Amino acid sequence: METLKISDCFLLWFMCSTVLFLNALQPCFAFTSFVFGDSLVDAGNNDYIFTLSKADSPPYGIDFKPSGGHPTGRFTNGRTISDIVGQAFGAKSFPPPYLAPNTQANSILGGINYASGASGILDETGVLFIGRVPLREQVNNFEQSRSYMVEVMGEKHTMEFLKKAIFSVTIGSNDVLNYFQPTIPVFGNGKVSPNLFQDFMVSNLTIHLKRLHLLGARKFIVVGVGPLGCIPFIRAIKLLLSGQCSAKVNELIQGYNTKLNGVLDQLNQELGPEAIFVYANSFDIFMKIIGNYHQYGFEDANEPCCGGYFPPFICFKSSGTNRSSALCADRSKYVFWDAYHPTEAANMIIAKGLLDGDESVSYPINIRELYNYNS
């Protein structure tokens, strides 16, 4: 009979102790979230790659209290929607970026954030920014995290753990933006029709969702693309007057969102009730904010708080006080933080709608109901 080495005994002891430890602490870490997506939910992954898409310098993060107002890689002035949702369920910290050092252990506690600015559903999206982590690679990274979980907890405990976690996917905006930018080589003169492009996005996203399901994901939030035709960047490049939106851009998005909602409904029929896919209608929520911004306490729904309304749309603050981009006086009064992203104030309204909204906002159930969902 082969004798166990001291190192083997230690590993066995460590794994058993970890499982017991996690079981004892489960009430303290009741909310576990795995976040996938683009710059709307990136928590700092792009800080660890060579890319032109970064939010690692002031004034980004100026209102993010956990960092004392220092940049964290989030592409807004404060919290993202996923941050706010996590706090609503009692999370005391946020899922760390996957690419940050020593984050694997957090996968069995509060989750991990895999999102990457400039990324898309399609691998080629964001190529002009050089570095980014496309959704396909984000899922690959989760698979690596899952291997760690199995090593620590075993396959059975890992599946039980993942069954209770929430998987949020917020992606597609950069695919649409690239489609409408003629300077992007892979989206250039040979563009497919808007209808085919919508189908291409939906079919590729479905592949990644099914792969996550195979890896153990059961509770999904899939966020539709917002009204990009109304963001300052599109208004500027389309030379639209203040208050106007690009109907062409928003029509493509609405067509995509409708198809996405239909596919998620089909996945619920095929894989439910053990798995559930929630469609988050961010488009309608954001359009209501823009159309009625005064009712929400905003003073400006057109210009960005930081970076200005004209190219190159750069939001920055130099270490020297003489070189900085324009920054609004009161960030809570602006819908847009920069030319692409909402302020924390707008994110709070969107998060509240998704948490407690009816089926017109979150279908078939809202996020609060998803949190309590047991198949």
mmCIF file of N, CA and C in Angstrom, residues 119-234:
data_model
loop_
_atom_site.group_PDB
_atom_site.id
_atom_site.type_symbol
_atom_site.label_atom_id
_atom_site.label_comp_id
_atom_site.label_asym_id
_atom_site.label_seq_id
_atom_site.Cartn_x
_atom_site.Cartn_y
_atom_site.Cartn_z
ATOM 1 N N SER A 119 -14.523 45.443 -25.209
ATOM 2 C CA SER A 119 -14.791 44.076 -25.679
ATOM 3 C C SER A 119 -16.200 43.957 -26.244
ATOM 4 N N GLY A 120 -16.419 42.856 -26.932
ATOM 5 C CA GLY A 120 -17.730 42.625 -27.516
ATOM 6 C C GLY A 120 -18.083 41.156 -27.562
ATOM 7 N N ILE A 121 -19.255 40.900 -28.104
ATOM 8 C CA ILE A 121 -19.690 39.525 -28.340
ATOM 9 C C ILE A 121 -18.794 38.892 -29.400
ATOM 10 N N LEU A 122 -18.477 39.675 -30.425
ATOM 11 C CA LEU A 122 -17.637 39.206 -31.520
ATOM 12 C C LEU A 122 -16.162 39.413 -31.178
ATOM 13 N N ASP A 123 -15.344 38.468 -31.539
ATOM 14 C CA ASP A 123 -13.925 38.522 -31.183
ATOM 15 C C ASP A 123 -13.222 39.749 -31.751
ATOM 16 N N GLU A 124 -13.625 40.177 -32.957
ATOM 17 C CA GLU A 124 -12.925 41.287 -33.615
ATOM 18 C C GLU A 124 -13.338 42.655 -33.088
ATOM 19 N N THR A 125 -14.401 42.725 -32.347
ATOM 20 C CA THR A 125 -14.867 44.005 -31.826
ATOM 21 C C THR A 125 -13.808 44.635 -30.918
ATOM 22 N N GLY A 126 -13.598 45.946 -31.105
ATOM 23 C CA GLY A 126 -12.642 46.684 -30.281
ATOM 24 C C GLY A 126 -11.213 46.580 -30.733
ATOM 25 N N VAL A 127 -10.983 46.114 -31.955
ATOM 26 C CA VAL A 127 -9.618 45.885 -32.421
ATOM 27 C C VAL A 127 -8.775 47.164 -32.421
ATOM 28 N N LEU A 128 -9.404 48.318 -32.637
ATOM 29 C CA LEU A 128 -8.642 49.563 -32.668
ATOM 30 C C LEU A 128 -8.094 49.949 -31.297
ATOM 31 N N PHE A 129 -8.656 49.377 -30.251
ATOM 32 C CA PHE A 129 -8.146 49.650 -28.900
ATOM 33 C C PHE A 129 -7.005 48.703 -28.524
ATOM 34 N N ILE A 130 -6.654 47.816 -29.428
ATOM 35 C CA ILE A 130 -5.570 46.837 -29.279
ATOM 36 C C ILE A 130 -5.969 45.776 -28.256
ATOM 37 N N GLY A 131 -5.705 46.012 -26.985
ATOM 38 C CA GLY A 131 -6.003 45.003 -25.976
ATOM 39 C C GLY A 131 -7.433 45.077 -25.478
ATOM 40 N N ARG A 132 -8.068 43.938 -25.291
ATOM 41 C CA ARG A 132 -9.374 43.785 -24.657
ATOM 42 C C ARG A 132 -9.595 42.298 -24.492
ATOM 43 N N VAL A 133 -10.566 41.921 -23.692
ATOM 44 C CA VAL A 133 -10.846 40.508 -23.442
ATOM 45 C C VAL A 133 -12.242 40.207 -23.987
ATOM 46 N N PRO A 134 -12.337 39.676 -25.205
ATOM 47 C CA PRO A 134 -13.655 39.371 -25.783
ATOM 48 C C PRO A 134 -14.432 38.374 -24.924
ATOM 49 N N LEU A 135 -15.721 38.314 -25.144
ATOM 50 C CA LEU A 135 -16.568 37.459 -24.320
ATOM 51 C C LEU A 135 -16.107 36.007 -24.355
ATOM 52 N N ARG A 136 -15.649 35.542 -25.494
ATOM 53 C CA ARG A 136 -15.172 34.156 -25.592
ATOM 54 C C ARG A 136 -14.041 33.909 -24.580
ATOM 55 N N GLU A 137 -13.102 34.847 -24.492
ATOM 56 C CA GLU A 137 -11.990 34.698 -23.546
ATOM 57 C C GLU A 137 -12.452 34.873 -22.104
ATOM 58 N N GLN A 138 -13.435 35.708 -21.895
ATOM 59 C CA GLN A 138 -13.978 35.866 -20.543
ATOM 60 C C GLN A 138 -14.552 34.541 -20.035
ATOM 61 N N VAL A 139 -15.250 33.833 -20.913
ATOM 62 C CA VAL A 139 -15.792 32.523 -20.533
ATOM 63 C C VAL A 139 -14.651 31.529 -20.303
ATOM 64 N N ASN A 140 -13.603 31.618 -21.124
ATOM 65 C CA ASN A 140 -12.418 30.775 -20.893
ATOM 66 C C ASN A 140 -11.825 31.039 -19.514
ATOM 67 N N ASN A 141 -11.787 32.314 -19.139
ATOM 68 C CA ASN A 141 -11.241 32.665 -17.830
ATOM 69 C C ASN A 141 -12.102 32.116 -16.698
ATOM 70 N N PHE A 142 -13.422 32.158 -16.889
ATOM 71 C CA PHE A 142 -14.294 31.562 -15.878
ATOM 72 C C PHE A 142 -14.046 30.064 -15.761
ATOM 73 N N GLU A 143 -13.775 29.422 -16.882
ATOM 74 C CA GLU A 143 -13.491 27.987 -16.840
ATOM 75 C C GLU A 143 -12.258 27.702 -15.989
ATOM 76 N N GLN A 144 -11.271 28.593 -16.060
ATOM 77 C CA GLN A 144 -10.091 28.447 -15.210
ATOM 78 C C GLN A 144 -10.456 28.623 -13.731
ATOM 79 N N SER A 145 -11.325 29.582 -13.454
ATOM 80 C CA SER A 145 -11.791 29.775 -12.072
ATOM 81 C C SER A 145 -12.547 28.546 -11.587
ATOM 82 N N ARG A 146 -13.341 27.976 -12.466
ATOM 83 C CA ARG A 146 -14.105 26.788 -12.104
ATOM 84 C C ARG A 146 -13.177 25.621 -11.773
ATOM 85 N N SER A 147 -12.100 25.483 -12.514
ATOM 86 C CA SER A 147 -11.123 24.426 -12.227
ATOM 87 C C SER A 147 -10.551 24.594 -10.830
ATOM 88 N N TYR A 148 -10.311 25.834 -10.442
ATOM 89 C CA TYR A 148 -9.827 26.109 -9.091
ATOM 90 C C TYR A 148 -10.877 25.690 -8.061
ATOM 91 N N MET A 149 -12.129 26.007 -8.324
ATOM 92 C CA MET A 149 -13.201 25.630 -7.397
ATOM 93 C C MET A 149 -13.269 24.114 -7.220
ATOM 94 N N VAL A 150 -13.181 23.404 -8.335
ATOM 95 C CA VAL A 150 -13.239 21.938 -8.272
ATOM 96 C C VAL A 150 -12.061 21.396 -7.473
ATOM 97 N N GLU A 151 -10.893 22.001 -7.660
ATOM 98 C CA GLU A 151 -9.701 21.567 -6.924
ATOM 99 C C GLU A 151 -9.885 21.739 -5.424
ATOM 100 N N VAL A 152 -10.565 22.822 -5.040
ATOM 101 C CA VAL A 152 -10.748 23.127 -3.618
ATOM 102 C C VAL A 152 -11.961 22.414 -3.035
ATOM 103 N N MET A 153 -13.086 22.421 -3.777
ATOM 104 C CA MET A 153 -14.345 21.939 -3.219
ATOM 105 C C MET A 153 -14.821 20.601 -3.770
ATOM 106 N N GLY A 154 -14.264 20.208 -4.927
ATOM 107 C CA GLY A 154 -14.772 19.012 -5.586
ATOM 108 C C GLY A 154 -15.891 19.364 -6.552
ATOM 109 N N GLU A 155 -16.168 18.464 -7.484
ATOM 110 C CA GLU A 155 -17.158 18.720 -8.536
ATOM 111 C C GLU A 155 -18.566 18.925 -7.973
ATOM 112 N N LYS A 156 -18.973 18.086 -7.066
ATOM 113 C CA LYS A 156 -20.338 18.159 -6.529
ATOM 114 C C LYS A 156 -20.583 19.477 -5.802
ATOM 115 N N HIS A 157 -19.677 19.867 -4.902
ATOM 116 C CA HIS A 157 -19.844 21.114 -4.166
ATOM 117 C C HIS A 157 -19.743 22.320 -5.097
ATOM 118 N N THR A 158 -18.911 22.214 -6.131
ATOM 119 C CA THR A 158 -18.796 23.306 -7.096
ATOM 120 C C THR A 158 -20.112 23.519 -7.825
ATOM 121 N N MET A 159 -20.733 22.442 -8.265
ATOM 122 C CA MET A 159 -22.017 22.553 -8.977
ATOM 123 C C MET A 159 -23.094 23.135 -8.071
ATOM 124 N N GLU A 160 -23.110 22.729 -6.812
ATOM 125 C CA GLU A 160 -24.086 23.271 -5.870
ATOM 126 C C GLU A 160 -23.838 24.757 -5.624
ATOM 127 N N PHE A 161 -22.568 25.115 -5.539
ATOM 128 C CA PHE A 161 -22.189 26.510 -5.317
ATOM 129 C C PHE A 161 -22.596 27.383 -6.507
ATOM 130 N N LEU A 162 -22.290 26.937 -7.725
ATOM 131 C CA LEU A 162 -22.589 27.713 -8.928
ATOM 132 C C LEU A 162 -24.089 27.815 -9.176
ATOM 133 N N LYS A 163 -24.821 26.825 -8.734
ATOM 134 C CA LYS A 163 -26.275 26.813 -8.911
ATOM 135 C C LYS A 163 -26.926 28.012 -8.228
ATOM 136 N N LYS A 164 -26.314 28.503 -7.152
ATOM 137 C CA LYS A 164 -26.884 29.610 -6.382
ATOM 138 C C LYS A 164 -26.327 30.972 -6.803
ATOM 139 N N ALA A 165 -25.245 30.972 -7.550
ATOM 140 C CA ALA A 165 -24.606 32.230 -7.951
ATOM 141 C C ALA A 165 -25.375 32.886 -9.092
ATOM 142 N N ILE A 166 -25.205 34.203 -9.216
ATOM 143 C CA ILE A 166 -25.817 34.948 -10.314
ATOM 144 C C ILE A 166 -24.743 35.273 -11.353
ATOM 145 N N PHE A 167 -25.064 34.985 -12.610
ATOM 146 C CA PHE A 167 -24.169 35.253 -13.731
ATOM 147 C C PHE A 167 -24.774 36.399 -14.545
ATOM 148 N N SER A 168 -24.106 37.534 -14.558
ATOM 149 C CA SER A 168 -24.616 38.673 -15.322
ATOM 150 C C SER A 168 -23.752 38.899 -16.564
ATOM 151 N N VAL A 169 -24.431 39.165 -17.671
ATOM 152 C CA VAL A 169 -23.750 39.370 -18.956
ATOM 153 C C VAL A 169 -24.252 40.695 -19.535
ATOM 154 N N THR A 170 -23.357 41.675 -19.598
ATOM 155 C CA THR A 170 -23.694 43.012 -20.104
ATOM 156 C C THR A 170 -22.755 43.324 -21.249
ATOM 157 N N ILE A 171 -23.190 43.034 -22.466
ATOM 158 C CA ILE A 171 -22.282 43.158 -23.607
ATOM 159 C C ILE A 171 -23.092 43.346 -24.891
ATOM 160 N N GLY A 172 -22.425 43.901 -25.912
ATOM 161 C CA GLY A 172 -23.065 44.128 -27.198
ATOM 162 C C GLY A 172 -22.963 45.565 -27.669
ATOM 163 N N SER A 173 -22.740 46.492 -26.747
ATOM 164 C CA SER A 173 -22.674 47.913 -27.112
ATOM 165 C C SER A 173 -21.527 48.196 -28.080
ATOM 166 N N ASN A 174 -20.370 47.638 -27.805
ATOM 167 C CA ASN A 174 -19.212 47.907 -28.670
ATOM 168 C C ASN A 174 -19.366 47.264 -30.045
ATOM 169 N N ASP A 175 -20.052 46.134 -30.105
ATOM 170 C CA ASP A 175 -20.326 45.518 -31.411
ATOM 171 C C ASP A 175 -21.135 46.481 -32.276
ATOM 172 N N VAL A 176 -22.160 47.081 -31.662
ATOM 173 C CA VAL A 176 -23.017 48.022 -32.392
ATOM 174 C C VAL A 176 -22.244 49.282 -32.767
ATOM 175 N N LEU A 177 -21.479 49.835 -31.838
ATOM 176 C CA LEU A 177 -20.698 51.035 -32.132
ATOM 177 C C LEU A 177 -19.715 50.792 -33.269
ATOM 178 N N ASN A 178 -19.051 49.641 -33.246
ATOM 179 C CA ASN A 178 -18.112 49.313 -34.320
ATOM 180 C C ASN A 178 -18.813 49.168 -35.659
ATOM 181 N N TYR A 179 -20.020 48.650 -35.640
ATOM 182 C CA TYR A 179 -20.794 48.466 -36.878
ATOM 183 C C TYR A 179 -21.070 49.811 -37.545
ATOM 184 N N PHE A 180 -21.277 50.843 -36.749
ATOM 185 C CA PHE A 180 -21.612 52.153 -37.294
ATOM 186 C C PHE A 180 -20.398 53.057 -37.483
ATOM 187 N N GLN A 181 -19.211 52.529 -37.221
ATOM 188 C CA GLN A 181 -17.995 53.296 -37.458
ATOM 189 C C GLN A 181 -17.319 52.785 -38.723
ATOM 190 N N PRO A 182 -17.361 53.542 -39.817
ATOM 191 C CA PRO A 182 -16.806 53.069 -41.099
ATOM 192 C C PRO A 182 -15.303 52.887 -41.089
ATOM 193 N N THR A 183 -14.612 53.423 -40.074
ATOM 194 C CA THR A 183 -13.156 53.313 -40.032
ATOM 195 C C THR A 183 -12.684 51.974 -39.488
ATOM 196 N N ILE A 184 -13.599 51.139 -39.006
ATOM 197 C CA ILE A 184 -13.208 49.837 -38.473
ATOM 198 C C ILE A 184 -13.045 48.865 -39.635
ATOM 199 N N PRO A 185 -11.814 48.386 -39.925
ATOM 200 C CA PRO A 185 -11.579 47.549 -41.106
ATOM 201 C C PRO A 185 -12.487 46.330 -41.195
ATOM 202 N N VAL A 186 -12.644 45.589 -40.085
ATOM 203 C CA VAL A 186 -13.407 44.339 -40.161
ATOM 204 C C VAL A 186 -14.900 44.587 -40.287
ATOM 205 N N PHE A 187 -15.329 45.841 -40.057
ATOM 206 C CA PHE A 187 -16.740 46.182 -40.214
ATOM 207 C C PHE A 187 -16.917 47.138 -41.402
ATOM 208 N N GLY A 188 -15.928 47.191 -42.297
ATOM 209 C CA GLY A 188 -15.883 48.225 -43.321
ATOM 210 C C GLY A 188 -16.891 48.093 -44.431
ATOM 211 N N ASN A 189 -16.409 48.173 -45.658
ATOM 212 C CA ASN A 189 -17.313 48.252 -46.799
ATOM 213 C C ASN A 189 -18.132 46.989 -46.999
ATOM 214 N N GLY A 190 -17.667 45.881 -46.438
ATOM 215 C CA GLY A 190 -18.381 44.626 -46.625
ATOM 216 C C GLY A 190 -19.396 44.348 -45.538
ATOM 217 N N LYS A 191 -19.970 45.385 -44.947
ATOM 218 C CA LYS A 191 -20.927 45.192 -43.869
ATOM 219 C C LYS A 191 -22.125 44.374 -44.332
ATOM 220 N N VAL A 192 -22.567 43.513 -43.432
ATOM 221 C CA VAL A 192 -23.806 42.784 -43.685
ATOM 222 C C VAL A 192 -24.963 43.715 -43.369
ATOM 223 N N SER A 193 -26.162 43.284 -43.678
ATOM 224 C CA SER A 193 -27.335 44.098 -43.386
ATOM 225 C C SER A 193 -27.558 44.163 -41.880
ATOM 226 N N PRO A 194 -28.259 45.182 -41.391
ATOM 227 C CA PRO A 194 -28.549 45.260 -39.959
ATOM 228 C C PRO A 194 -29.246 44.003 -39.436
ATOM 229 N N ASN A 195 -30.136 43.445 -40.217
ATOM 230 C CA ASN A 195 -30.865 42.246 -39.795
ATOM 231 C C ASN A 195 -29.919 41.062 -39.597
ATOM 232 N N LEU A 196 -28.999 40.869 -40.534
ATOM 233 C CA LEU A 196 -28.034 39.775 -40.418
ATOM 234 C C LEU A 196 -27.059 40.020 -39.281
ATOM 235 N N PHE A 197 -26.699 41.279 -39.078
ATOM 236 C CA PHE A 197 -25.778 41.605 -37.991
ATOM 237 C C PHE A 197 -26.417 41.302 -36.640
ATOM 238 N N GLN A 198 -27.693 41.636 -36.487
ATOM 239 C CA GLN A 198 -28.423 41.297 -35.264
ATOM 240 C C GLN A 198 -28.385 39.789 -35.020
ATOM 241 N N ASP A 199 -28.662 39.021 -36.090
ATOM 242 C CA ASP A 199 -28.666 37.561 -35.954
ATOM 243 C C ASP A 199 -27.286 37.037 -35.577
ATOM 244 N N PHE A 200 -26.255 37.651 -36.147
ATOM 245 C CA PHE A 200 -24.883 37.231 -35.871
ATOM 246 C C PHE A 200 -24.541 37.470 -34.405
ATOM 247 N N MET A 201 -24.937 38.629 -33.901
ATOM 248 C CA MET A 201 -24.697 38.933 -32.488
ATOM 249 C C MET A 201 -25.426 37.951 -31.573
ATOM 250 N N VAL A 202 -26.710 37.724 -31.855
ATOM 251 C CA VAL A 202 -27.530 36.853 -31.004
ATOM 252 C C VAL A 202 -27.018 35.420 -31.020
ATOM 253 N N SER A 203 -26.671 34.919 -32.210
ATOM 254 C CA SER A 203 -26.224 33.528 -32.302
ATOM 255 C C SER A 203 -24.904 33.316 -31.578
ATOM 256 N N ASN A 204 -23.987 34.276 -31.701
ATOM 257 C CA ASN A 204 -22.711 34.148 -30.996
ATOM 258 C C ASN A 204 -22.880 34.262 -29.489
ATOM 259 N N LEU A 205 -23.739 35.176 -29.035
ATOM 260 C CA LEU A 205 -23.990 35.309 -27.602
ATOM 261 C C LEU A 205 -24.624 34.039 -27.051
ATOM 262 N N THR A 206 -25.522 33.455 -27.815
ATOM 263 C CA THR A 206 -26.185 32.217 -27.372
ATOM 264 C C THR A 206 -25.181 31.094 -27.153
ATOM 265 N N ILE A 207 -24.190 31.005 -28.028
ATOM 266 C CA ILE A 207 -23.145 29.993 -27.877
ATOM 267 C C ILE A 207 -22.432 30.148 -26.533
ATOM 268 N N HIS A 208 -22.104 31.387 -26.181
ATOM 269 C CA HIS A 208 -21.379 31.639 -24.935
ATOM 270 C C HIS A 208 -22.265 31.383 -23.716
ATOM 271 N N LEU A 209 -23.546 31.720 -23.813
ATOM 272 C CA LEU A 209 -24.466 31.460 -22.703
ATOM 273 C C LEU A 209 -24.627 29.961 -22.469
ATOM 274 N N LYS A 210 -24.730 29.212 -23.549
ATOM 275 C CA LYS A 210 -24.873 27.756 -23.413
ATOM 276 C C LYS A 210 -23.600 27.134 -22.837
ATOM 277 N N ARG A 211 -22.473 27.711 -23.183
ATOM 278 C CA ARG A 211 -21.219 27.185 -22.632
ATOM 279 C C ARG A 211 -21.146 27.454 -21.129
ATOM 280 N N LEU A 212 -21.566 28.633 -20.698
ATOM 281 C CA LEU A 212 -21.612 28.920 -19.271
ATOM 282 C C LEU A 212 -22.562 27.964 -18.552
ATOM 283 N N HIS A 213 -23.657 27.643 -19.202
ATOM 284 C CA HIS A 213 -24.606 26.690 -18.617
ATOM 285 C C HIS A 213 -23.959 25.323 -18.449
ATOM 286 N N LEU A 214 -23.216 24.894 -19.439
ATOM 287 C CA LEU A 214 -22.521 23.601 -19.351
ATOM 288 C C LEU A 214 -21.508 23.592 -18.206
ATOM 289 N N LEU A 215 -20.957 24.758 -17.910
ATOM 290 C CA LEU A 215 -19.966 24.870 -16.841
ATOM 291 C C LEU A 215 -20.605 24.998 -15.463
ATOM 292 N N GLY A 216 -21.939 25.084 -15.422
ATOM 293 C CA GLY A 216 -22.618 25.089 -14.137
ATOM 294 C C GLY A 216 -23.470 26.299 -13.823
ATOM 295 N N ALA A 217 -23.449 27.316 -14.669
ATOM 296 C CA ALA A 217 -24.272 28.507 -14.420
ATOM 297 C C ALA A 217 -25.749 28.156 -14.546
ATOM 298 N N ARG A 218 -26.559 28.700 -13.643
ATOM 299 C CA ARG A 218 -27.998 28.423 -13.666
ATOM 300 C C ARG A 218 -28.843 29.690 -13.579
ATOM 301 N N LYS A 219 -28.345 30.732 -12.946
ATOM 302 C CA LYS A 219 -29.097 31.979 -12.820
ATOM 303 C C LYS A 219 -28.424 33.063 -13.669
ATOM 304 N N PHE A 220 -29.093 33.458 -14.740
ATOM 305 C CA PHE A 220 -28.505 34.406 -15.688
ATOM 306 C C PHE A 220 -29.270 35.732 -15.707
ATOM 307 N N ILE A 221 -28.528 36.823 -15.753
ATOM 308 C CA ILE A 221 -29.068 38.132 -16.119
ATOM 309 C C ILE A 221 -28.366 38.533 -17.410
ATOM 310 N N VAL A 222 -29.121 38.702 -18.472
ATOM 311 C CA VAL A 222 -28.550 39.106 -19.751
ATOM 312 C C VAL A 222 -29.108 40.488 -20.077
ATOM 313 N N VAL A 223 -28.244 41.479 -20.084
ATOM 314 C CA VAL A 223 -28.670 42.871 -20.259
ATOM 315 C C VAL A 223 -28.679 43.229 -21.736
ATOM 316 N N GLY A 224 -29.807 43.729 -22.208
ATOM 317 C CA GLY A 224 -29.889 44.192 -23.584
ATOM 318 C C GLY A 224 -29.053 45.441 -23.793
ATOM 319 N N VAL A 225 -28.828 45.799 -25.045
ATOM 320 C CA VAL A 225 -28.044 46.995 -25.364
ATOM 321 C C VAL A 225 -28.912 48.234 -25.161
ATOM 322 N N GLY A 226 -28.333 49.257 -24.556
ATOM 323 C CA GLY A 226 -29.049 50.496 -24.300
ATOM 324 C C GLY A 226 -29.153 51.372 -25.544
ATOM 325 N N PRO A 227 -29.809 52.531 -25.430
ATOM 326 C CA PRO A 227 -30.023 53.430 -26.579
ATOM 327 C C PRO A 227 -28.761 54.203 -26.957
ATOM 328 N N LEU A 228 -27.849 53.518 -27.608
ATOM 329 C CA LEU A 228 -26.575 54.139 -27.987
ATOM 330 C C LEU A 228 -26.761 55.306 -28.946
ATOM 331 N N GLY A 229 -27.879 55.335 -29.641
ATOM 332 C CA GLY A 229 -28.149 56.454 -30.543
ATOM 333 C C GLY A 229 -28.285 57.771 -29.813
ATOM 334 N N CYS A 230 -28.383 57.725 -28.486
ATOM 335 C CA CYS A 230 -28.551 58.939 -27.681
ATOM 336 C C CYS A 230 -27.311 59.316 -26.890
ATOM 337 N N ILE A 231 -26.241 58.516 -26.946
ATOM 338 C CA ILE A 231 -25.051 58.843 -26.161
ATOM 339 C C ILE A 231 -24.296 59.993 -26.831
ATOM 340 N N PRO A 232 -23.553 60.790 -26.078
ATOM 341 C CA PRO A 232 -22.861 61.950 -26.658
ATOM 342 C C PRO A 232 -21.949 61.606 -27.839
ATOM 343 N N PHE A 233 -21.283 60.456 -27.786
ATOM 344 C CA PHE A 233 -20.376 60.077 -28.875
ATOM 345 C C PHE A 233 -21.122 59.964 -30.194
ATOM 346 N N ILE A 234 -22.245 59.238 -30.216
ATOM 347 C CA ILE A 234 -23.012 59.067 -31.450
ATOM 348 C C ILE A 234 -23.636 60.380 -31.891
#
